[in-house]
Amino acid sequence: MAFTVIWYGRQGIVDKETFDAEKTAKDHAISMFQTRKGDDGIVAVEVRNDNGAVVFSHAES
């Protein structure tokens, strides 16, 4: 099963990345959030599985 990390900025989707494991995708989203927030203006991140269900999300204003 593939998991997609979706990065959101104030104007919508900024980037998408695909991972093979949920834990890897979630760990990547958590570890990169502050960096992407500063560099790319990210305000939220989601991890979704193949059927589109959100398995993890994080947002900061």
PDB file of C-alpha atoms in Angstrom:
ATOM      1  CA  MET A   1       0.000   0.000   0.000  1.00  0.00           C
ATOM      2  CA  ALA A   2       1.298   3.474  -0.852  1.00  0.00           C
ATOM      3  CA  PHE A   3       0.985   6.496   1.404  1.00  0.00           C
ATOM      4  CA  THR A   4       1.012  10.053   0.094  1.00  0.00           C
ATOM      5  CA  VAL A   5       2.327  13.019   2.069  1.00  0.00           C
ATOM      6  CA  ILE A   6       0.513  16.173   0.938  1.00  0.00           C
ATOM      7  CA  TRP A   7       1.996  19.551   1.859  1.00  0.00           C
ATOM      8  CA  TYR A   8      -0.384  22.523   1.996  1.00  0.00           C
ATOM      9  CA  GLY A   9       0.365  26.238   1.797  1.00  0.00           C
ATOM     10  CA  ARG A  10      -2.103  29.082   2.229  1.00  0.00           C
ATOM     11  CA  GLN A  11      -3.105  28.788  -1.443  1.00  0.00           C
ATOM     12  CA  GLY A  12      -3.579  24.997  -1.498  1.00  0.00           C
ATOM     13  CA  ILE A  13      -1.420  21.978  -2.321  1.00  0.00           C
ATOM     14  CA  VAL A  14       2.279  22.784  -2.629  1.00  0.00           C
ATOM     15  CA  ASP A  15       3.788  19.311  -3.037  1.00  0.00           C
ATOM     16  CA  LYS A  16       3.077  15.566  -2.844  1.00  0.00           C
ATOM     17  CA  GLU A  17       5.434  12.715  -1.974  1.00  0.00           C
ATOM     18  CA  THR A  18       4.763   8.965  -2.008  1.00  0.00           C
ATOM     19  CA  PHE A  19       6.085   6.416   0.490  1.00  0.00           C
ATOM     20  CA  ASP A  20       5.704   2.638   0.801  1.00  0.00           C
ATOM     21  CA  ALA A  21       5.031   2.568   4.554  1.00  0.00           C
ATOM     22  CA  GLU A  22       2.725   4.587   6.804  1.00  0.00           C
ATOM     23  CA  LYS A  23       5.359   4.995   9.521  1.00  0.00           C
ATOM     24  CA  THR A  24       7.942   6.283   7.034  1.00  0.00           C
ATOM     25  CA  ALA A  25       5.471   8.789   5.584  1.00  0.00           C
ATOM     26  CA  LYS A  26       4.351   9.993   9.020  1.00  0.00           C
ATOM     27  CA  ASP A  27       7.917  10.280  10.340  1.00  0.00           C
ATOM     28  CA  HIS A  28       8.913  12.275   7.232  1.00  0.00           C
ATOM     29  CA  ALA A  29       5.944  14.635   7.624  1.00  0.00           C
ATOM     30  CA  ILE A  30       6.732  15.256  11.298  1.00  0.00           C
ATOM     31  CA  SER A  31      10.473  15.696  10.853  1.00  0.00           C
ATOM     32  CA  MET A  32      10.235  18.000   7.821  1.00  0.00           C
ATOM     33  CA  PHE A  33       7.281  20.172   8.898  1.00  0.00           C
ATOM     34  CA  GLN A  34       9.250  23.000  10.536  1.00  0.00           C
ATOM     35  CA  THR A  35      11.787  23.126   7.697  1.00  0.00           C
ATOM     36  CA  ARG A  36       9.105  23.176   5.003  1.00  0.00           C
ATOM     37  CA  LYS A  37       7.125  25.752   7.018  1.00  0.00           C
ATOM     38  CA  GLY A  38      10.094  28.124   6.971  1.00  0.00           C
ATOM     39  CA  ASP A  39      11.294  27.391   3.430  1.00  0.00           C
ATOM     40  CA  ASP A  40       8.019  26.856   1.549  1.00  0.00           C
ATOM     41  CA  GLY A  41       5.337  28.518   3.690  1.00  0.00           C
ATOM     42  CA  ILE A  42       3.725  25.184   4.575  1.00  0.00           C
ATOM     43  CA  VAL A  43       0.777  25.507   6.969  1.00  0.00           C
ATOM     44  CA  ALA A  44      -0.449  21.877   7.046  1.00  0.00           C
ATOM     45  CA  VAL A  45       0.516  18.345   6.091  1.00  0.00           C
ATOM     46  CA  GLU A  46      -1.538  15.171   5.630  1.00  0.00           C
ATOM     47  CA  VAL A  47      -0.669  11.524   5.124  1.00  0.00           C
ATOM     48  CA  ARG A  48      -3.255   9.637   3.070  1.00  0.00           C
ATOM     49  CA  ASN A  49      -3.477   5.964   2.161  1.00  0.00           C
ATOM     50  CA  ASP A  50      -4.364   4.501  -1.259  1.00  0.00           C
ATOM     51  CA  ASN A  51      -8.125   4.936  -0.807  1.00  0.00           C
ATOM     52  CA  GLY A  52      -7.718   8.621   0.167  1.00  0.00           C
ATOM     53  CA  ALA A  53      -8.367   8.248   3.891  1.00  0.00           C
ATOM     54  CA  VAL A  54      -6.337  10.599   6.070  1.00  0.00           C
ATOM     55  CA  VAL A  55      -4.177   8.593   8.482  1.00  0.00           C
ATOM     56  CA  PHE A  56      -2.256  11.577   9.910  1.00  0.00           C
ATOM     57  CA  SER A  57      -2.537  15.357   9.767  1.00  0.00           C
ATOM     58  CA  HIS A  58      -0.808  18.329  11.348  1.00  0.00           C
ATOM     59  CA  ALA A  59      -1.400  22.056  10.967  1.00  0.00           C
ATOM     60  CA  GLU A  60      -0.017  25.284  12.419  1.00  0.00           C
ATOM     61  CA  SER A  61      -1.087  28.840  11.779  1.00  0.00           C
TER      62      SER A  61
END
